[in-house]
């Protein structure tokens, strides 16, 4: 039954092609418009859209869609009205973001670069409705095998890599204290490993197992909370890796990234962990290659339209979401601007693909 859990494995997505001119509703955000008068720091929600409200009502209640962060001025007309700077949105945009009918989660990515305090998480939690859930990235302090320079180059081995103590004190405890029941998924994204470490994965699996087993349970304070592990090296995707996650009561974060196999190639790990929730982060369109973040940023900014639609990935992910939620499991899906060019528009397209075959 596990082999048939999600139906036939979807075909790998075809190479993304540059988009044809977007339809009028997708162009609207990019059309020149009169510059509104700014009130000091005030951010207002975009005008209501009944079709968007109806789409949100048609989605499975267990599904929470969202984006990676919320600080993009180019989302005017899609999430907020008017022009705002990234610092303004960082400070005042989250409450408006959470008013969008489809955006019921968001990934806090800045925690990857520096551990956040419980009070910082509490401030985020205070800005969103009671049924909103956060996806939080654990700090690279414990998820990166290397200590890196500001340019991202590995300088030396990281002695804190997969440290159970630091994972607990610098991540799990502050997150639980600050977010409480509004925590959805806590993601330990393991950065790409040096070649020498790839040759000793069995030893690293033991360290990963020890760290995960040492973490406190989330359920008492966050009933929907789940710990998930995302990887950036396909060599991790083995039955032994799935066994470590299962024994620790954690799950796999489906990472849609050019460094990893397409969705179909990652399904065996999810099948091995069934039943359980879905955690997915759609990070980077494969058209840019495994190291294409800078290319994507150059091409896609200001993130106000779809540049490289990927309907194959949308269809495969929508089918997976339907299978998981029909079984009563939660699904947390966050999408980066680097997936297709504009995360809110990708969220809407994925939502439409999800409801197309819903009963």
Coordinates of C-alpha atoms in Angstrom, one line a residue:
X1 CA 0.0 0.0 0.0
X2 CA 2.9 2.3 0.7
X3 CA 4.1 1.9 -2.9
X4 CA 0.7 3.1 -4.1
X5 CA 0.3 5.8 -1.5
X6 CA 0.5 8.7 -3.9
X7 CA -0.5 6.9 -7.0
X8 CA 1.8 6.5 -10.0
X9 CA 5.0 8.5 -9.6
X10 CA 4.7 11.7 -11.6
X11 CA 6.9 12.1 -14.6
X12 CA 10.0 14.3 -14.0
X13 CA 9.2 17.9 -14.8
X14 CA 10.3 19.0 -18.3
X15 CA 12.8 21.8 -18.6
X16 CA 11.2 25.2 -17.8
X17 CA 10.7 27.5 -20.7
X18 CA 10.5 31.3 -20.7
X19 CA 6.9 32.3 -20.2
X20 CA 4.6 33.8 -22.8
X21 CA 3.2 37.2 -21.8
X22 CA 1.2 36.7 -18.6
X23 CA -2.6 37.1 -18.7
X24 CA -4.1 40.4 -17.6
X25 CA -4.7 39.4 -14.0
X26 CA -1.0 38.5 -13.6
X27 CA 0.2 41.6 -15.3
X28 CA -1.9 43.9 -13.1
X29 CA 0.7 44.0 -10.4
X30 CA 3.4 45.1 -12.8
X31 CA 1.4 47.8 -14.6
X32 CA 2.5 51.4 -13.9
X33 CA 0.2 53.0 -11.4
X34 CA 0.0 56.3 -9.6
X35 CA 2.3 56.4 -6.6
X36 CA 0.1 56.4 -3.5
X37 CA 0.8 58.8 -0.7
X38 CA 2.6 57.0 2.1
X39 CA 1.6 57.1 5.7
X40 CA 4.6 56.6 8.0
X41 CA 5.1 52.9 8.0
X42 CA 1.5 52.0 7.4
X43 CA 1.0 48.9 5.1
X44 CA -2.5 48.2 3.7
X45 CA -3.8 44.9 2.3
X46 CA -4.4 44.6 -1.5
X47 CA -8.0 45.1 -2.7
X48 CA -10.3 42.2 -2.1
X49 CA -10.7 39.5 -4.7
X50 CA -13.8 37.3 -4.5
X51 CA -12.3 34.7 -6.8
X52 CA -9.3 34.5 -4.4
X53 CA -11.7 34.1 -1.5
X54 CA -13.6 31.3 -3.2
X55 CA -10.4 29.5 -4.1
X56 CA -9.3 29.6 -0.5
X57 CA -12.6 28.2 0.7
X58 CA -12.2 25.3 -1.8
X59 CA -8.8 24.2 -0.4
X60 CA -8.4 21.4 2.1
X61 CA -8.3 22.9 5.6
X62 CA -5.3 20.9 6.5
X63 CA -3.3 22.7 3.8
X64 CA -1.3 25.8 4.6
X65 CA 0.4 27.6 1.7
X66 CA 2.8 30.4 2.0
X67 CA 6.0 32.0 0.9
X68 CA 9.6 32.4 2.0
X69 CA 9.6 35.7 3.9
X70 CA 7.3 38.6 3.2
X71 CA 9.5 41.6 2.6
X72 CA 9.2 42.2 -1.2
X73 CA 8.0 45.6 -2.5
X74 CA 7.2 44.0 -5.9
X75 CA 4.2 42.2 -4.4
X76 CA 2.2 45.5 -4.5
X77 CA -1.3 44.8 -5.8
X78 CA -0.9 41.1 -4.9
X79 CA -0.5 41.2 -1.2
X80 CA -0.4 44.9 -0.3
X81 CA -1.3 48.2 -1.8
X82 CA 1.1 50.9 -2.7
X83 CA 4.9 51.2 -2.6
X84 CA 6.8 50.3 0.4
X85 CA 10.5 49.6 1.2
X86 CA 11.8 46.2 2.2
X87 CA 12.5 47.6 5.7
X88 CA 9.0 48.9 6.0
X89 CA 7.6 45.5 5.0
X90 CA 9.9 43.6 7.3
X91 CA 8.6 45.6 10.2
X92 CA 4.9 46.1 9.3
X93 CA 4.1 43.7 6.5
X94 CA 3.6 40.4 8.2
X95 CA 0.1 41.3 9.7
X96 CA -1.0 42.4 6.2
X97 CA 0.5 39.2 4.6
X98 CA -1.5 37.1 7.0
X99 CA -4.8 38.7 5.8
X100 CA -4.3 37.2 2.3
X101 CA -6.8 34.4 1.9
X102 CA -4.3 31.8 0.6
X103 CA -1.3 32.7 2.8
X104 CA -1.7 30.7 6.0
X105 CA 1.9 30.1 6.7
X106 CA 5.3 31.7 6.0
X107 CA 8.9 30.5 6.2
X108 CA 11.1 32.5 8.7
X109 CA 14.4 32.2 6.8
X110 CA 16.4 34.8 8.7
X111 CA 16.7 32.3 11.6
X112 CA 19.0 30.3 9.4
X113 CA 21.7 33.0 9.4
X114 CA 21.4 33.9 13.1
X115 CA 19.6 32.2 16.0
X116 CA 16.5 34.3 17.0
X117 CA 15.4 34.9 20.5
X118 CA 12.1 33.8 22.0
X119 CA 11.0 37.5 22.1
X120 CA 11.6 37.9 18.4
X121 CA 9.5 34.8 17.7
X122 CA 6.8 36.1 20.0
X123 CA 6.7 39.4 18.1
X124 CA 6.0 37.5 14.9
X125 CA 3.3 35.3 16.5
X126 CA 1.5 38.4 17.8
X127 CA 1.0 39.7 14.3
X128 CA -0.9 36.7 12.8
X129 CA -4.3 35.0 13.4
X130 CA -4.7 32.1 15.7
X131 CA -4.8 29.5 12.9
X132 CA -1.7 30.8 11.2
X133 CA 1.4 28.5 11.4
X134 CA 5.0 29.3 10.9
X135 CA 7.7 27.3 9.1
X136 CA 11.1 28.0 10.8
X137 CA 14.5 27.3 9.5
X138 CA 16.9 26.1 12.2
X139 CA 20.2 28.1 12.4
X140 CA 23.1 27.1 10.2
X141 CA 25.1 27.1 13.4
X142 CA 23.9 23.4 13.8
X143 CA 23.0 22.5 10.2
X144 CA 26.1 23.4 8.2
X145 CA 29.2 21.2 8.3
X146 CA 31.3 24.3 7.6
X147 CA 31.9 27.7 9.1
X148 CA 31.5 30.0 6.1
X149 CA 32.7 33.4 5.1
X150 CA 30.3 36.3 4.4
X151 CA 30.5 35.3 0.7
X152 CA 29.4 31.7 1.6
X153 CA 32.7 30.0 1.1
X154 CA 33.5 27.2 3.6
X155 CA 36.5 28.2 5.7
X156 CA 36.8 25.4 8.3
X157 CA 34.9 22.5 9.8
X158 CA 32.0 23.5 12.1
X159 CA 32.5 21.9 15.5
X160 CA 28.8 22.6 16.3
X161 CA 27.4 20.7 13.3
X162 CA 24.5 18.5 14.5
X163 CA 25.1 19.5 18.1
X164 CA 22.1 18.2 20.2
X165 CA 22.7 20.8 22.9
X166 CA 22.8 23.8 20.6
X167 CA 19.9 22.5 18.5
X168 CA 17.8 22.5 21.7
X169 CA 18.9 25.8 23.3
X170 CA 19.4 27.9 20.2
X171 CA 16.5 26.6 18.2
X172 CA 13.8 24.4 19.6
X173 CA 13.4 26.1 23.0
X174 CA 13.2 29.7 21.7
X175 CA 10.8 28.7 18.9
X176 CA 8.4 26.9 21.3
X177 CA 8.6 29.7 23.8
X178 CA 7.9 32.4 21.2
X179 CA 5.6 30.8 18.7
X180 CA 3.8 28.3 20.9
X181 CA 0.9 26.6 19.1
X182 CA 1.5 28.8 16.0
X183 CA 4.6 26.6 15.1
X184 CA 3.9 24.5 12.1
X185 CA 7.3 23.0 11.0
X186 CA 10.8 23.4 12.3
X187 CA 13.1 22.6 9.4
X188 CA 16.7 21.5 9.8
X189 CA 18.1 22.2 6.3
X190 CA 21.5 20.4 6.1
X191 CA 23.7 22.5 3.8
X192 CA 25.7 20.9 1.0
X193 CA 28.4 18.7 2.5
X194 CA 32.1 18.7 1.6
X195 CA 33.2 15.8 -0.5
X196 CA 35.0 14.2 2.5
X197 CA 31.8 14.2 4.5
X198 CA 29.8 12.6 1.7
X199 CA 32.1 9.7 1.9
X200 CA 31.2 9.2 5.6
X201 CA 27.5 9.5 5.6
X202 CA 26.9 6.5 7.9
X203 CA 28.8 8.3 10.7
X204 CA 26.8 11.5 10.0
X205 CA 23.5 9.6 10.1
X206 CA 24.5 8.4 13.6
X207 CA 25.1 12.1 14.6
X208 CA 21.8 13.2 13.0
X209 CA 20.0 10.4 14.8
X210 CA 21.5 11.5 18.2
X211 CA 20.6 15.1 17.6
X212 CA 17.0 14.4 16.6
X213 CA 16.5 12.0 19.5
X214 CA 17.7 14.6 22.0
X215 CA 15.2 17.3 20.9
X216 CA 12.2 18.0 23.2
X217 CA 8.8 17.1 21.9
X218 CA 6.8 19.8 20.2
X219 CA 3.3 18.5 20.8
X220 CA 2.7 19.8 24.3
X221 CA 3.1 23.4 23.2
X222 CA 2.6 23.1 19.4
X223 CA 0.1 20.3 18.6
X224 CA 0.5 20.9 14.8
X225 CA 4.3 21.2 15.1
X226 CA 6.6 18.8 13.3
X227 CA 10.4 18.6 13.0
X228 CA 11.6 18.1 9.4
X229 CA 15.0 17.5 7.8
X230 CA 15.8 19.0 4.4
X231 CA 19.0 18.1 2.5
X232 CA 20.9 19.5 -0.4
X233 CA 22.8 16.4 -1.4
X234 CA 20.9 13.5 -3.0
X235 CA 23.2 11.0 -1.5
X236 CA 21.2 11.4 1.8
X237 CA 18.1 9.9 0.2
X238 CA 18.5 6.3 1.3
X239 CA 16.4 3.8 3.4
X240 CA 18.9 4.4 6.3
X241 CA 18.1 8.1 6.2
X242 CA 14.4 7.4 6.2
X243 CA 14.8 5.0 9.1
X244 CA 16.7 7.6 11.2
X245 CA 13.8 10.1 10.6
X246 CA 11.1 7.6 11.4
X247 CA 12.8 6.4 14.7
X248 CA 13.2 10.0 15.9
X249 CA 9.5 10.8 15.1
X250 CA 10.5 13.4 12.6
X251 CA 9.8 13.8 8.9
X252 CA 11.4 14.7 5.6
X253 CA 11.2 18.2 4.1
X254 CA 10.6 17.8 0.4
X255 CA 13.1 20.3 -1.1
X256 CA 12.3 21.3 -4.6
X257 CA 15.7 22.7 -5.5
X258 CA 18.0 22.3 -8.6
X259 CA 20.5 20.5 -6.4
X260 CA 18.0 17.7 -5.7
X261 CA 16.1 15.2 -7.8
X262 CA 12.6 16.3 -8.9
X263 CA 9.7 15.5 -6.8
X264 CA 9.2 12.0 -8.2
X265 CA 12.8 11.1 -7.2
X266 CA 12.2 12.1 -3.5
X267 CA 8.8 10.3 -3.1
X268 CA 10.4 7.0 -1.8
X269 CA 11.5 8.7 1.4
X270 CA 8.0 10.1 2.0
X271 CA 6.5 6.7 1.3
X272 CA 8.8 5.2 3.9
X273 CA 7.6 7.7 6.5
X274 CA 3.9 7.4 5.8
X275 CA 1.6 8.2 7.5
X276 CA 2.7 11.7 8.4
X277 CA 2.4 15.3 7.5
X278 CA 3.9 16.9 4.4
X279 CA 6.5 19.7 4.7
X280 CA 7.7 21.1 1.4
X281 CA 9.8 24.1 0.4
X282 CA 9.9 25.0 -3.3
X283 CA 13.1 26.9 -3.5
X284 CA 14.7 27.2 -7.0
X285 CA 13.6 26.6 -10.6
X286 CA 15.9 24.0 -12.2
X287 CA 16.4 26.2 -15.2
X288 CA 19.0 28.1 -13.2
X289 CA 21.1 25.1 -12.2
X290 CA 22.1 24.1 -8.7
X291 CA 24.0 27.4 -8.0
X292 CA 21.6 29.8 -9.7
X293 CA 20.3 31.9 -6.9
X294 CA 22.1 35.0 -8.1
X295 CA 20.9 34.4 -11.7
X296 CA 17.3 34.0 -10.5
X297 CA 17.5 37.2 -8.4
X298 CA 18.8 39.2 -11.4
X299 CA 16.1 37.9 -13.7
X300 CA 13.1 37.8 -11.4
X301 CA 13.4 41.0 -9.3
X302 CA 11.2 42.8 -8.3
X303 CA 9.3 39.5 -8.2
X304 CA 6.0 40.8 -9.6
X305 CA 5.3 38.3 -12.4
X306 CA 5.9 34.7 -13.4
X307 CA 9.0 34.3 -15.6
X308 CA 9.4 30.5 -15.8
X309 CA 6.1 28.8 -15.1
X310 CA 6.6 25.2 -14.1
X311 CA 3.2 23.5 -14.5
X312 CA 4.7 20.0 -14.2
X313 CA 6.0 20.6 -10.7
X314 CA 2.8 22.3 -9.8
X315 CA 0.7 19.3 -10.9
X316 CA 2.9 16.8 -9.2
X317 CA 2.9 18.8 -5.9
X318 CA -0.9 19.4 -6.1
X319 CA -1.4 15.6 -6.4
X320 CA 0.8 15.0 -3.4
X321 CA -1.0 17.6 -1.4
X322 CA -4.4 16.0 -2.2
X323 CA -3.2 12.6 -1.2
X324 CA -1.8 13.8 2.1
X325 CA -4.7 16.0 3.1
X326 CA -7.3 13.4 2.1
X327 CA -5.7 11.1 4.7
X328 CA -6.3 13.7 7.4
X329 CA -2.6 14.8 7.5
X330 CA -1.4 18.4 7.6
X331 CA 0.5 19.9 4.7
X332 CA 2.9 22.9 5.0
X333 CA 4.1 24.2 1.6
X334 CA 6.2 27.4 1.3
X335 CA 7.4 28.8 -2.0
X336 CA 10.2 31.1 -2.9
X337 CA 10.2 33.9 -5.5
X338 CA 13.0 31.8 -7.1
X339 CA 10.6 29.0 -8.0
X340 CA 8.8 30.8 -10.9
X341 CA 9.5 34.5 -10.4
X342 CA 6.7 35.6 -8.0
X343 CA 5.8 33.5 -5.0
X344 CA 2.2 34.8 -4.4
X345 CA 1.3 34.0 -8.0
X346 CA 2.8 30.6 -7.7
X347 CA 0.8 30.0 -4.6
X348 CA -2.4 30.9 -6.4
X349 CA -1.5 28.7 -9.4
X350 CA -0.7 25.8 -7.0
X351 CA -4.0 26.3 -5.2
X352 CA -5.9 26.2 -8.5
X353 CA -4.1 23.0 -9.5
X354 CA -4.9 21.5 -6.1
X355 CA -8.7 22.1 -6.2
X356 CA -9.1 21.0 -9.9
X357 CA -9.5 17.4 -8.9
X358 CA -10.8 17.7 -5.4
X359 CA -14.2 16.0 -4.8

